[in-house]
mmCIF file of C-alpha atoms in Angstrom:
data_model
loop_
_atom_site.group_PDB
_atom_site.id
_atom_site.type_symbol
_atom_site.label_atom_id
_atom_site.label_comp_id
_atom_site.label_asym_id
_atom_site.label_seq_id
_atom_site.Cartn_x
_atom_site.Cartn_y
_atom_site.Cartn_z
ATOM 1 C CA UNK A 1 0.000 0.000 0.000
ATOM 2 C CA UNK A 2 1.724 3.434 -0.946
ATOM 3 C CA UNK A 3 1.849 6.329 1.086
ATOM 4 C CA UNK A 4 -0.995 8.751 -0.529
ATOM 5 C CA UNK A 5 -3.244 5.163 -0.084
ATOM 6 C CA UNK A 6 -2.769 4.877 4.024
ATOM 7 C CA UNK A 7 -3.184 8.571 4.070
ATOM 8 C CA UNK A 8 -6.678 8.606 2.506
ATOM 9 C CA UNK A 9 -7.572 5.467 4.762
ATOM 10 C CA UNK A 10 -6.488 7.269 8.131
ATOM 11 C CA UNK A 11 -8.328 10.147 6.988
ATOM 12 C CA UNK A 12 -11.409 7.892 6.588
ATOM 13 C CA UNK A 13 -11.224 6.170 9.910
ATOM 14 C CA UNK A 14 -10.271 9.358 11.483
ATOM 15 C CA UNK A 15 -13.970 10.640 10.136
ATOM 16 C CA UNK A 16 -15.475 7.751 10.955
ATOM 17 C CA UNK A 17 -14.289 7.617 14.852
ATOM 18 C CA UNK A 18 -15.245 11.553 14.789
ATOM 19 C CA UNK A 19 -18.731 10.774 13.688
ATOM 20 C CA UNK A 20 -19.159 7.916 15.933
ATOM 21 C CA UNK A 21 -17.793 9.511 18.977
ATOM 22 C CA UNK A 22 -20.171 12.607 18.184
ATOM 23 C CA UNK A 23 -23.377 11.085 17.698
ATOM 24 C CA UNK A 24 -22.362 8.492 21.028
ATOM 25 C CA UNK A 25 -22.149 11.261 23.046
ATOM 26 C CA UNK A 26 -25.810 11.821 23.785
ATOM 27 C CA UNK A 27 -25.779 7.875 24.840
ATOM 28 C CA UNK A 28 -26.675 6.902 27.989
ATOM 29 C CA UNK A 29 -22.988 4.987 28.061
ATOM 30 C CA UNK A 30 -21.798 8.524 28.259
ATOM 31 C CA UNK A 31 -19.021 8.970 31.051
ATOM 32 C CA UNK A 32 -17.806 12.350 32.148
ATOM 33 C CA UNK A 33 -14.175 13.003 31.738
ATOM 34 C CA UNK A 34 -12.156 13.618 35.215
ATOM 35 C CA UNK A 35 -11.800 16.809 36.696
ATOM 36 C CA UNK A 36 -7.883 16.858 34.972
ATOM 37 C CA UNK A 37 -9.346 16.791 31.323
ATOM 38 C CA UNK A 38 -12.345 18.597 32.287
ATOM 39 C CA UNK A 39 -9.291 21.453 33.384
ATOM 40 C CA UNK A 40 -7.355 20.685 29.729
ATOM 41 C CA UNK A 41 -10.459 21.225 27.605
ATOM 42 C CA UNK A 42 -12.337 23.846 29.193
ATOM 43 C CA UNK A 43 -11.390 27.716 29.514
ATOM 44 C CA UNK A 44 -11.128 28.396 32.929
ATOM 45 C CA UNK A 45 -14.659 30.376 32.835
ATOM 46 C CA UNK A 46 -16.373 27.282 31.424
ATOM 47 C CA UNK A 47 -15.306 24.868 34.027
ATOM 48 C CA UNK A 48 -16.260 27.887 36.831
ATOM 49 C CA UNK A 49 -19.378 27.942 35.220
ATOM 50 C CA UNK A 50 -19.985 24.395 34.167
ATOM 51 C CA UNK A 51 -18.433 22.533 37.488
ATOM 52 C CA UNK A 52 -18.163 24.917 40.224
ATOM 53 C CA UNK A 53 -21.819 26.134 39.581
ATOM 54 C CA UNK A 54 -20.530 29.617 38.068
ATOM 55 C CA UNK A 55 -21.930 32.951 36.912
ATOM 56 C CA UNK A 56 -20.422 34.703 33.386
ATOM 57 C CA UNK A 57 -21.032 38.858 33.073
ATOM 58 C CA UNK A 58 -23.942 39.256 31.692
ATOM 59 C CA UNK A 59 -24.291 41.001 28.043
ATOM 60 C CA UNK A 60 -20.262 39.896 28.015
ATOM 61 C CA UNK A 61 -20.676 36.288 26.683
ATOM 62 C CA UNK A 62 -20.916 34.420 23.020
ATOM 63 C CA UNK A 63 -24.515 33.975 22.566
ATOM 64 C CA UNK A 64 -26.754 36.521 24.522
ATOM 65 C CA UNK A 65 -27.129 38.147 21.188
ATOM 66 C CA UNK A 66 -26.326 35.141 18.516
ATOM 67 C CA UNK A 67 -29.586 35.218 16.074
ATOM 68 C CA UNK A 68 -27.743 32.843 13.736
ATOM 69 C CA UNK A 69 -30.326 29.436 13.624
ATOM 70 C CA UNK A 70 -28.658 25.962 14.827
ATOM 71 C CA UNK A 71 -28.492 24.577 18.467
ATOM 72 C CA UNK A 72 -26.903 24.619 21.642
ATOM 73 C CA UNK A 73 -25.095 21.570 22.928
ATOM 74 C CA UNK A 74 -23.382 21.036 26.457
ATOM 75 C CA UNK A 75 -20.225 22.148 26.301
ATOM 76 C CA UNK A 76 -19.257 19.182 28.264
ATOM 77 C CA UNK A 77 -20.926 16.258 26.976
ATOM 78 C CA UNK A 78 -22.351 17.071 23.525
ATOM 79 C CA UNK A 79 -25.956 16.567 24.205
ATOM 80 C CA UNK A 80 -28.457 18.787 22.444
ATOM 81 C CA UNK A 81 -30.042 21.149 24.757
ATOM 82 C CA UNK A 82 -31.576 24.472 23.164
ATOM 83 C CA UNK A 83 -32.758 25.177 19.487
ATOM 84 C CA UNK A 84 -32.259 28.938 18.287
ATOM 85 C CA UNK A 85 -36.303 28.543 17.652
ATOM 86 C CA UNK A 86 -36.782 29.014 21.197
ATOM 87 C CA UNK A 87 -34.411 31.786 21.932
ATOM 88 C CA UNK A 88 -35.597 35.137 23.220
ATOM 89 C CA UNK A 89 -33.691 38.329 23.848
ATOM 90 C CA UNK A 90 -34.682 38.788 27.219
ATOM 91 C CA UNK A 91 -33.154 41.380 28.044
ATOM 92 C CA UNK A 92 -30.520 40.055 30.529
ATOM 93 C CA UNK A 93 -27.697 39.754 29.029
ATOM 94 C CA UNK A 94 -27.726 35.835 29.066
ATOM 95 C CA UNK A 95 -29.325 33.161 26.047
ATOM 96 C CA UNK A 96 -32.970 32.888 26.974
ATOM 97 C CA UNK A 97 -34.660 29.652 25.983
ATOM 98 C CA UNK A 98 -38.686 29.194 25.976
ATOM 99 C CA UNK A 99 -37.971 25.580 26.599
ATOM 100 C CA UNK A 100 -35.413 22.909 25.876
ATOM 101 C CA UNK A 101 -35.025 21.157 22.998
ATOM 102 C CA UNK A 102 -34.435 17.986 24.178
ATOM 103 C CA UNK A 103 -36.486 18.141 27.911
ATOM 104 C CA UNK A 104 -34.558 14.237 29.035
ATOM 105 C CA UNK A 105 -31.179 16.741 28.687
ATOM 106 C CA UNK A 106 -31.724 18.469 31.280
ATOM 107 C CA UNK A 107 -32.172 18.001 35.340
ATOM 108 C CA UNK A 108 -34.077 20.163 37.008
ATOM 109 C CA UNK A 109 -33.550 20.857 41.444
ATOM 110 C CA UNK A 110 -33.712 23.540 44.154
ATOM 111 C CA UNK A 111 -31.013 26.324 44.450
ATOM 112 C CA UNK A 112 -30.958 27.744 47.792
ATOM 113 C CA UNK A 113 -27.589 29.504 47.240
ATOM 114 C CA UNK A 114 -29.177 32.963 46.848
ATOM 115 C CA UNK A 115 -32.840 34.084 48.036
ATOM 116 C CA UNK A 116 -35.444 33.977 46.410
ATOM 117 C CA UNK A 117 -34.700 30.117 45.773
ATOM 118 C CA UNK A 118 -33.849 29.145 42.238
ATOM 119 C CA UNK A 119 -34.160 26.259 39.687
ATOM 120 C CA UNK A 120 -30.876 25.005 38.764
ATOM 121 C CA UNK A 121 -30.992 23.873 35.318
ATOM 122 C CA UNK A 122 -28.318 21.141 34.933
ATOM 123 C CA UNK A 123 -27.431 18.599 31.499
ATOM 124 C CA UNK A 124 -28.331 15.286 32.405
ATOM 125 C CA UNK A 125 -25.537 13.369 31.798
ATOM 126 C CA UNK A 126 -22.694 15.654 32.060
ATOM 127 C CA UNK A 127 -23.829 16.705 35.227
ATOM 128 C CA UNK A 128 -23.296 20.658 33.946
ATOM 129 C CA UNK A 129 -24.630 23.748 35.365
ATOM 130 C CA UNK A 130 -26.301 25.730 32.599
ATOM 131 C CA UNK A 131 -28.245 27.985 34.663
ATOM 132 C CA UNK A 132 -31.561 29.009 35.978
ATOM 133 C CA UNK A 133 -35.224 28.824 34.960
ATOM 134 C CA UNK A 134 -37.820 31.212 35.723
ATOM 135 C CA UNK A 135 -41.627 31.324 35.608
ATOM 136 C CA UNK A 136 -41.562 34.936 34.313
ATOM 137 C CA UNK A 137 -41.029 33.936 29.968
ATOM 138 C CA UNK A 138 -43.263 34.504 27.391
ATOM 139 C CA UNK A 139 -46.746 33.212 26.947
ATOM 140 C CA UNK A 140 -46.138 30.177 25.099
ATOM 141 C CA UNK A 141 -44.362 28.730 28.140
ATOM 142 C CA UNK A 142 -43.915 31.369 30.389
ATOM 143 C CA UNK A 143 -40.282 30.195 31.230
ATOM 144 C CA UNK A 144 -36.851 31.260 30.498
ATOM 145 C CA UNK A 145 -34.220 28.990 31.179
ATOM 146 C CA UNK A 146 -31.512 31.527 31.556
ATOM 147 C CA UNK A 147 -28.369 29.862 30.745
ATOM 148 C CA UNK A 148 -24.778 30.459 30.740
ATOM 149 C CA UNK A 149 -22.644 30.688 27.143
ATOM 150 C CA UNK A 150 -19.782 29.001 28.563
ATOM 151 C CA UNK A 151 -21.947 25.924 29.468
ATOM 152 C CA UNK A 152 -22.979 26.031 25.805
ATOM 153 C CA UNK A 153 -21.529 24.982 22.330
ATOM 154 C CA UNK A 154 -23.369 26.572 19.679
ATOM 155 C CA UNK A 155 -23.780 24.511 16.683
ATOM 156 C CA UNK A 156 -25.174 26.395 13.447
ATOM 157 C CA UNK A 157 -27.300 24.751 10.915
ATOM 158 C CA UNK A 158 -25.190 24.362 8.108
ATOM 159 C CA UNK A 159 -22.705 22.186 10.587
ATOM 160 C CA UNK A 160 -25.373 20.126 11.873
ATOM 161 C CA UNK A 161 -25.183 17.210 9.912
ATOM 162 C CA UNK A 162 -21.497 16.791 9.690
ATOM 163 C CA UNK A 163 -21.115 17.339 13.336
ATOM 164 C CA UNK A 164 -23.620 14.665 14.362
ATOM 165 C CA UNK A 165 -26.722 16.602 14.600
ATOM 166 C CA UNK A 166 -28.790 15.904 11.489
ATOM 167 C CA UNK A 167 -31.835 14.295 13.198
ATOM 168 C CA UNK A 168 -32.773 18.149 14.032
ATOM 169 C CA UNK A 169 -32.028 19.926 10.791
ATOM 170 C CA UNK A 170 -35.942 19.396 9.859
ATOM 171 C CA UNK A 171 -36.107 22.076 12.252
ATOM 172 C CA UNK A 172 -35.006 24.259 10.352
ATOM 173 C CA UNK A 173 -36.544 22.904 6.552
ATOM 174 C CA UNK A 174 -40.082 24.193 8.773
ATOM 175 C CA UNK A 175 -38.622 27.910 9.617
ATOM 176 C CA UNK A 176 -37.708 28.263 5.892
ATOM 177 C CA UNK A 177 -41.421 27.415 4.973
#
């Protein structure tokens, strides 16, 4: 086998591992990386935020005002969480979601830290803080999960597919209608 030969094949497997890692990392046989890689991958504001239960600025963060159309993963794990369908600006500073877009992504509990108690919104299998929900959204659910950018990878449509995400792109095909 010559040398150009191997060097298409590696390039193949290497797509093929990358797809297959992707799409398994919404699987329930996900497993969180230690706190060490969690440290090596992460800026240090997205592990604050996603393991020590963090805050970013408001209005100084990647997505408060992103209106480009795709979704937002966990940062951590790669599960789908938020669609840019169900973004809001509400006026915070921070992405505003009307609901999730995968509702088994995300734990909701208590958050005592600060009063008035808060719901901690937190990714399922990741174990991620996103953020907060509130009761005080817009009509159609009357929530907005209030999340952090850091906790969040933003995926735009036109990547969907090739990063592991095409089961949502029809999504989209609807907005376009």
């Amino acid at each position: 086998m010559n040398y150009s030969m191997k060097s298409i094949l590696l390039s193949v497997a290497t797509v093929i591992i990358t797809v297959f890692f992707i799409s398994g990392m919404a699987a329930t046989s996900y497993q969180k990386p230690s706190d060490e890689i969690l440290k090596k991958r992460l800026t240090p504001l997205q592990y604050q935020v996603t393991q020590q239960q963090g805050t970013e600025p408001p209005y100084n963060n990647a997505y408060w005002d992103n209106e480009k159309s795709g979704i937002y993963v966990d940062i951590v794990s790669g599960d789908p969480l938020f669609s840019s369908l169900d973004k809001y600006d509400s006026k915070t500073g921070w992405p505003s979601f009307t609901k999730p877009l995968e509702p088994e992504n995300i734990i909701l509990r208590p958050d005592t830290s600060l009063l008035p108690a808060r719901t901690e919104v937190v990714s399922k299998n990741a174990g991620s803080h996103l953020g907060h929900v509130f009761d005080d959204g817009p009509p159609s659910t009357n929530k907005r999960y209030c999340m952090n950018s850091a906790a969040l990878l933003f995926i735009p449509v036109e990547e969907m597919k090739k990063r592991g995400y095409g089961k949502y792109l029809y999504l989209f095909k609807q907005q376009k209608k």
